[in-house]
Coordinates of C-alpha atoms and ligand atoms in Angstrom, one line a residue:
M898 CA -0.1 -0.3 -0.1
K899 CA 2.7 2.7 1.1
R900 CA 4.6 1.8 -2.6
L901 CA 1.5 2.3 -4.4
L902 CA 1.1 5.6 -2.6
V903 CA 4.6 6.7 -3.2
V904 CA 4.3 5.4 -6.6
A905 CA 1.0 7.7 -7.2
A906 CA 2.7 10.4 -5.8
A907 CA 5.8 10.5 -7.9
A908 CA 3.2 9.7 -10.8
L909 CA 1.6 13.0 -9.8
T910 CA 4.5 15.2 -9.6
L911 CA 5.5 14.3 -12.9
V912 CA 1.9 14.9 -14.6
A913 CA 2.1 18.6 -12.6
H914 CA 5.6 19.0 -13.5
A915 CA 4.5 18.6 -17.6
D916 CA 1.6 20.7 -16.9
T917 CA 3.2 23.9 -15.6
Y918 CA 6.3 23.3 -18.2
P919 CA 8.4 25.6 -18.5
T920 CA 7.1 28.4 -15.7
A921 CA 9.3 27.5 -12.9
K922 CA 12.6 29.0 -14.3
P923 CA 14.3 29.9 -17.5
V924 CA 14.8 27.3 -20.2
T925 CA 18.5 27.1 -21.0
L926 CA 20.1 26.8 -23.8
V927 CA 23.2 25.5 -23.6
V928 CA 25.7 26.7 -26.8
P929 CA 29.5 24.2 -26.5
F930 CA 31.2 27.3 -28.0
T931 CA 31.8 30.7 -27.4
A932 CA 29.4 33.7 -27.4
G933 CA 29.2 35.6 -31.0
G934 CA 30.5 32.8 -33.1
P935 CA 28.9 30.7 -35.6
T936 CA 26.5 28.2 -33.3
D937 CA 25.9 30.8 -30.8
R938 CA 24.4 33.1 -33.9
V939 CA 21.9 30.5 -34.6
A940 CA 21.1 29.7 -30.8
R941 CA 20.4 33.2 -30.0
D942 CA 17.6 33.1 -33.3
L943 CA 16.2 30.0 -32.1
A944 CA 16.1 31.2 -28.5
E945 CA 14.0 34.0 -29.1
A946 CA 12.0 32.3 -31.9
M947 CA 11.1 29.6 -29.4
R948 CA 10.0 31.9 -26.4
K949 CA 6.5 32.5 -27.5
P950 CA 5.5 29.2 -28.3
L951 CA 6.5 28.1 -25.3
G952 CA 4.1 30.3 -23.8
G953 CA 6.8 33.3 -23.1
A954 CA 9.2 31.5 -21.4
T955 CA 12.7 32.8 -20.5
V956 CA 15.3 31.3 -22.8
V957 CA 18.6 31.9 -22.1
V958 CA 21.9 30.8 -23.6
D959 CA 24.7 29.5 -21.7
N960 CA 27.9 29.4 -23.7
A961 CA 29.6 26.3 -22.1
A962 CA 32.6 26.9 -24.7
G963 CA 35.8 24.3 -24.6
A964 CA 37.4 20.8 -26.0
G965 CA 35.7 21.3 -29.3
G966 CA 32.2 21.4 -28.3
S967 CA 32.5 18.6 -25.7
I968 CA 32.2 20.6 -22.5
G969 CA 29.1 21.8 -23.2
A970 CA 27.5 18.6 -24.4
N971 CA 28.9 16.7 -21.5
K972 CA 27.3 19.6 -19.2
V973 CA 23.7 18.6 -20.7
A974 CA 24.1 15.1 -20.7
K975 CA 24.5 15.0 -16.6
A976 CA 21.8 17.7 -16.2
A977 CA 18.9 17.3 -14.4
P978 CA 16.5 15.8 -17.2
D979 CA 13.5 18.2 -16.7
G980 CA 12.9 20.4 -19.8
Y981 CA 15.1 23.6 -18.3
T982 CA 18.8 22.5 -19.9
L983 CA 18.6 21.9 -23.5
L984 CA 22.0 21.8 -26.0
L985 CA 22.1 23.1 -29.2
H986 CA 25.0 21.5 -31.0
H987 CA 26.2 20.8 -34.7
I988 CA 27.9 17.9 -36.7
A989 CA 30.5 17.3 -34.1
M990 CA 27.9 15.1 -32.4
A991 CA 28.3 13.2 -35.3
T992 CA 32.2 13.5 -35.9
M993 CA 33.1 13.6 -32.1
P994 CA 33.2 10.0 -31.3
T995 CA 35.7 9.2 -34.4
L996 CA 37.5 12.6 -34.4
V997 CA 37.9 12.6 -30.2
R998 CA 38.7 9.1 -28.8
N999 CA 37.5 10.0 -25.4
I1000 CA 34.6 11.8 -25.3
P1001 CA 32.3 11.7 -21.6
F1002 CA 29.3 11.0 -22.5
K1003 CA 27.4 8.9 -25.3
V1004 CA 26.0 10.7 -28.4
D1005 CA 23.3 8.1 -29.0
S1006 CA 21.9 7.4 -25.4
D1007 CA 22.7 10.1 -23.0
F1008 CA 20.2 12.5 -25.0
E1009 CA 16.7 12.9 -26.3
Y1010 CA 16.9 13.9 -29.6
L1011 CA 14.6 16.7 -30.3
G1012 CA 14.8 17.6 -34.0
M1013 CA 17.3 19.1 -36.4
I1014 CA 17.7 23.1 -37.1
N1015 CA 19.3 24.0 -40.2
D1016 CA 22.0 23.6 -42.5
V1017 CA 25.0 25.4 -42.6
P1018 CA 27.7 25.5 -45.5
M1019 CA 31.5 26.9 -44.4
T1020 CA 33.8 29.3 -46.0
L1021 CA 37.8 29.0 -46.6
I1022 CA 38.5 32.5 -45.2
G1023 CA 41.9 34.2 -45.0
K1024 CA 43.7 37.6 -42.8
P1025 CA 43.1 40.8 -45.0
S1026 CA 46.6 41.1 -45.7
L1027 CA 46.9 37.7 -47.2
P1028 CA 48.6 38.2 -51.0
A1029 CA 46.0 36.3 -52.7
A1030 CA 42.4 37.3 -54.2
N1031 CA 41.2 34.1 -55.5
Y1032 CA 41.6 30.6 -54.8
K1033 CA 43.9 29.9 -57.4
E1034 CA 46.5 32.9 -55.6
L1035 CA 45.8 31.4 -52.5
S1036 CA 47.0 27.6 -53.4
T1037 CA 50.3 29.2 -54.8
W1038 CA 50.5 31.2 -51.9
I1039 CA 49.9 28.1 -49.8
N1040 CA 52.7 26.3 -51.6
A1041 CA 55.0 29.2 -51.2
N1042 CA 54.4 29.4 -47.5
K1043 CA 54.0 26.1 -46.1
D1044 CA 55.9 25.6 -43.2
K1045 CA 54.8 28.7 -41.9
I1046 CA 51.0 28.6 -42.3
N1047 CA 48.8 28.7 -39.0
L1048 CA 45.1 27.7 -39.4
G1049 CA 42.6 28.7 -36.7
N1050 CA 40.1 26.3 -35.6
A1051 CA 37.3 25.8 -32.5
G1052 CA 39.1 23.1 -30.6
V1053 CA 39.7 19.3 -31.5
G1054 CA 36.2 18.0 -32.6
S1055 CA 35.1 21.4 -33.9
A1056 CA 33.3 21.9 -37.2
S1057 CA 36.6 24.0 -38.2
H1058 CA 39.3 21.5 -36.8
L1059 CA 37.3 18.8 -39.4
C1060 CA 37.3 21.1 -42.3
G1061 CA 40.9 22.4 -41.8
L1062 CA 41.9 18.8 -41.3
L1063 CA 40.2 17.5 -44.7
F1064 CA 41.4 20.7 -46.5
Q1065 CA 45.1 20.4 -45.4
N1066 CA 44.6 16.4 -46.3
A1067 CA 43.1 17.4 -49.7
I1068 CA 45.9 19.6 -50.4
Q1069 CA 48.7 17.6 -49.0
V1070 CA 50.1 20.1 -46.7
D1071 CA 50.2 20.3 -42.6
M1072 CA 49.7 23.7 -41.4
T1073 CA 50.0 24.5 -37.6
T1074 CA 46.5 24.4 -36.3
V1075 CA 45.5 27.0 -33.6
P1076 CA 43.0 25.9 -31.7
Y1077 CA 40.4 28.5 -29.8
K1078 CA 37.0 28.0 -27.7
G1079 CA 35.2 28.8 -30.5
T1080 CA 35.3 30.5 -34.1
A1081 CA 34.3 34.2 -32.7
P1082 CA 37.9 34.8 -30.8
A1083 CA 39.5 32.9 -33.8
M1084 CA 37.7 35.6 -36.1
T1085 CA 38.9 38.2 -34.4
D1086 CA 42.4 37.0 -34.4
L1087 CA 42.4 36.4 -38.0
I1088 CA 41.2 39.8 -38.6
G1089 CA 43.7 41.0 -37.2
G1090 CA 46.4 38.9 -38.7
Q1091 CA 47.2 36.8 -35.8
I1092 CA 46.5 33.7 -38.1
D1093 CA 46.7 33.1 -41.4
L1094 CA 43.2 30.9 -42.6
M1095 CA 40.3 29.3 -40.9
C1096 CA 37.5 27.4 -42.4
D1097 CA 34.2 28.7 -40.8
Q1098 CA 30.4 28.6 -40.8
T1099 CA 29.0 31.5 -42.9
T1100 CA 26.7 32.1 -39.8
N1101 CA 29.9 33.7 -38.4
T1102 CA 31.6 34.5 -41.7
T1103 CA 28.7 36.2 -44.0
S1104 CA 28.9 39.6 -42.1
Q1105 CA 32.7 39.8 -42.1
I1106 CA 33.2 38.7 -45.9
E1107 CA 30.4 41.4 -46.6
G1108 CA 32.7 44.3 -44.0
K1109 CA 35.5 43.0 -46.4
K1110 CA 37.0 42.0 -43.0
V1111 CA 38.4 38.9 -44.1
K1112 CA 39.4 37.4 -47.9
A1113 CA 37.0 34.7 -48.7
F1114 CA 38.6 31.8 -51.1
A1115 CA 35.5 29.2 -51.6
V1116 CA 32.9 27.6 -50.0
T1117 CA 32.7 23.8 -48.7
T1118 CA 29.4 22.7 -50.3
P1119 CA 28.7 21.3 -53.7
K1120 CA 27.1 24.0 -55.1
R1121 CA 27.7 27.7 -55.0
L1122 CA 25.4 29.7 -52.8
T1123 CA 22.5 32.1 -53.2
T1124 CA 23.0 34.4 -50.1
A1125 CA 24.0 37.7 -51.6
A1126 CA 27.3 38.1 -50.3
L1127 CA 28.3 34.8 -51.2
K1128 CA 27.2 33.7 -54.1
D1129 CA 30.3 34.6 -55.9
L1130 CA 32.4 32.3 -54.4
P1131 CA 33.3 29.1 -56.1
T1132 CA 33.0 25.7 -54.4
L1133 CA 36.3 23.9 -53.4
Q1134 CA 35.0 21.2 -55.6
E1135 CA 35.0 23.9 -58.5
S1136 CA 38.5 24.9 -57.3
G1137 CA 40.3 21.7 -57.6
L1138 CA 39.5 19.5 -54.7
K1139 CA 37.4 16.3 -56.0
G1140 CA 34.5 15.8 -53.7
F1141 CA 35.3 18.2 -50.8
E1142 CA 32.2 18.9 -49.1
V1143 CA 31.3 19.7 -45.6
T1144 CA 27.8 20.8 -44.4
I1145 CA 27.4 21.7 -40.9
W1146 CA 23.7 20.7 -39.2
H1147 CA 22.5 22.1 -35.8
G1148 CA 19.9 19.7 -33.9
L1149 CA 18.1 20.3 -30.6
Y1150 CA 18.7 18.1 -27.7
A1151 CA 17.3 17.2 -23.6
P1152 CA 19.3 15.1 -20.9
K1153 CA 17.9 11.6 -21.6
G1154 CA 15.0 10.8 -19.0
T1155 CA 13.2 13.9 -19.9
P1156 CA 9.8 13.4 -19.6
P1157 CA 7.9 12.9 -23.0
D1158 CA 5.1 15.5 -22.5
I1159 CA 7.8 17.9 -21.7
L1160 CA 9.8 16.6 -25.2
A1161 CA 7.0 16.9 -26.7
K1162 CA 6.3 20.5 -26.1
L1163 CA 10.1 21.1 -26.8
N1164 CA 9.3 19.7 -30.3
S1165 CA 6.3 21.8 -31.2
A1166 CA 8.0 24.8 -30.1
L1167 CA 10.6 23.9 -32.1
K1168 CA 8.7 23.4 -35.4
A1169 CA 7.0 26.5 -34.8
A1170 CA 9.9 28.8 -34.3
L1171 CA 11.4 27.1 -37.8
K1172 CA 8.7 28.0 -39.5
D1173 CA 8.6 31.6 -38.1
P1174 CA 9.3 34.1 -41.2
E1175 CA 11.5 36.3 -39.0
F1176 CA 13.8 33.1 -38.1
I1177 CA 13.8 31.9 -41.6
K1178 CA 14.6 35.4 -43.1
K1179 CA 17.8 35.8 -40.6
Q1180 CA 19.1 31.8 -41.2
E1181 CA 18.8 32.8 -45.2
G1182 CA 20.8 36.0 -44.9
L1183 CA 23.3 33.8 -43.2
G1184 CA 24.0 31.3 -46.0
A1185 CA 21.7 29.1 -43.9
V1186 CA 18.9 26.5 -44.4
V1187 CA 16.1 25.9 -42.0
V1188 CA 15.4 22.4 -42.3
T1189 CA 12.3 20.8 -43.8
D1190 CA 9.6 19.0 -41.9
K1191 CA 10.6 15.5 -41.7
R1192 CA 14.1 16.2 -40.2
M1193 CA 12.1 18.7 -37.2
E1194 CA 10.9 15.0 -36.1
P1195 CA 12.7 13.7 -33.4
A1196 CA 13.2 10.1 -34.6
E1197 CA 14.6 11.2 -37.8
H1198 CA 16.8 13.7 -36.0
K1199 CA 18.3 10.3 -34.4
K1200 CA 18.5 8.6 -37.4
F1201 CA 20.0 11.5 -39.1
V1202 CA 22.9 11.5 -36.5
A1203 CA 23.4 7.8 -37.0
A1204 CA 24.1 8.1 -40.6
E1205 CA 26.4 11.0 -40.2
I1206 CA 28.5 9.0 -37.8
A1207 CA 28.3 6.2 -40.5
K1208 CA 29.3 8.9 -43.2
W1209 CA 32.4 10.7 -41.0
S1210 CA 33.9 7.9 -39.4
P1211 CA 35.6 6.0 -42.2
V1212 CA 36.6 9.6 -44.2
I1213 CA 38.3 10.8 -41.0
K1214 CA 40.0 7.6 -40.0
A1215 CA 41.3 7.4 -43.8
A1216 CA 42.7 10.7 -43.2
G1217 CA 44.4 9.9 -40.2
V1218 CA 42.9 12.9 -38.5
Y1219 CA 41.7 11.8 -35.5
A1220 CA 43.0 12.7 -32.2
D1221 CA 42.9 12.6 -28.5
Ligands
LIG2440 N1 30.6 26.3 -34.2 C1 32.0 26.7 -33.5 C2 31.4 28.1 -32.9 O1 30.6 28.4 -32.6 C3 32.7 26.9 -34.5 C4 33.1 25.4 -35.1 O2 32.2 24.5 -35.1 O3 34.2 25.3 -35.7 O4 32.4 28.6 -32.1

């Protein structure tokens, strides 16, 4: 009898909890990279767009940066599964398990998958003083300066790390990689000329390319982009790097064990945000493409990440680009 009462009380707490969610406190959206960077940009736009569908809840962004995005992911994996701590992460959820051999969480079993957000191209960019106006001239400069090139990234396991490693592998040149906690501080150093090159998401690079603060050489997608500021950039494929393709995608996650009612509320708020014309417009202006309805579904998100792990694992291993 006593046990039954305890079970009933626990069930009641759960129902009440889901009913009142998310009014108890602000929802924290963890971004595993620094503020002002490409993933932070997506997160801040999404936080704003999710506020209304979440009944006016406060959604705050927490930049838990470091270790290529694994510190923030681990923070959410270990957080209370109550819907008040969420993770916005990118392709690293699929590449980290191969790129970084020891991550303190399991991508497939420590999270509830809430749905995908967008696809984001990357751009190969250089410091403003770099004496090259296009990819061909960049190639010549790289070959003449092979031993002294600094390539910035957001740490082992990040998208810029992956892209930079694949680029070095494709052109068979070893550069000195300079890791940061996100590409926002790396961008500051690139603009200042402390580093030479970087491969970064268009959600960070579009405004810098537009403002001519950096030199842009190519995009990493198989097709050229349509965004006004980026449409004249050639692809790396057409520049001679056969098969080169990196597209970054973002997804939303909650800690494993979050109650199903809360997950359902979060998924419908995510869908509403992704259909918000203001959010779509902001993303398009940054070269990002909001996902289709199918990819907003949690099951599809999980399937997609598993497929990306299978896709990237052999590529990373074959390129010999994984790290401890
Ligand atoms: N997304 C990272 C950031 O926001 C950059 C990266 O993954 O390369 O800084």
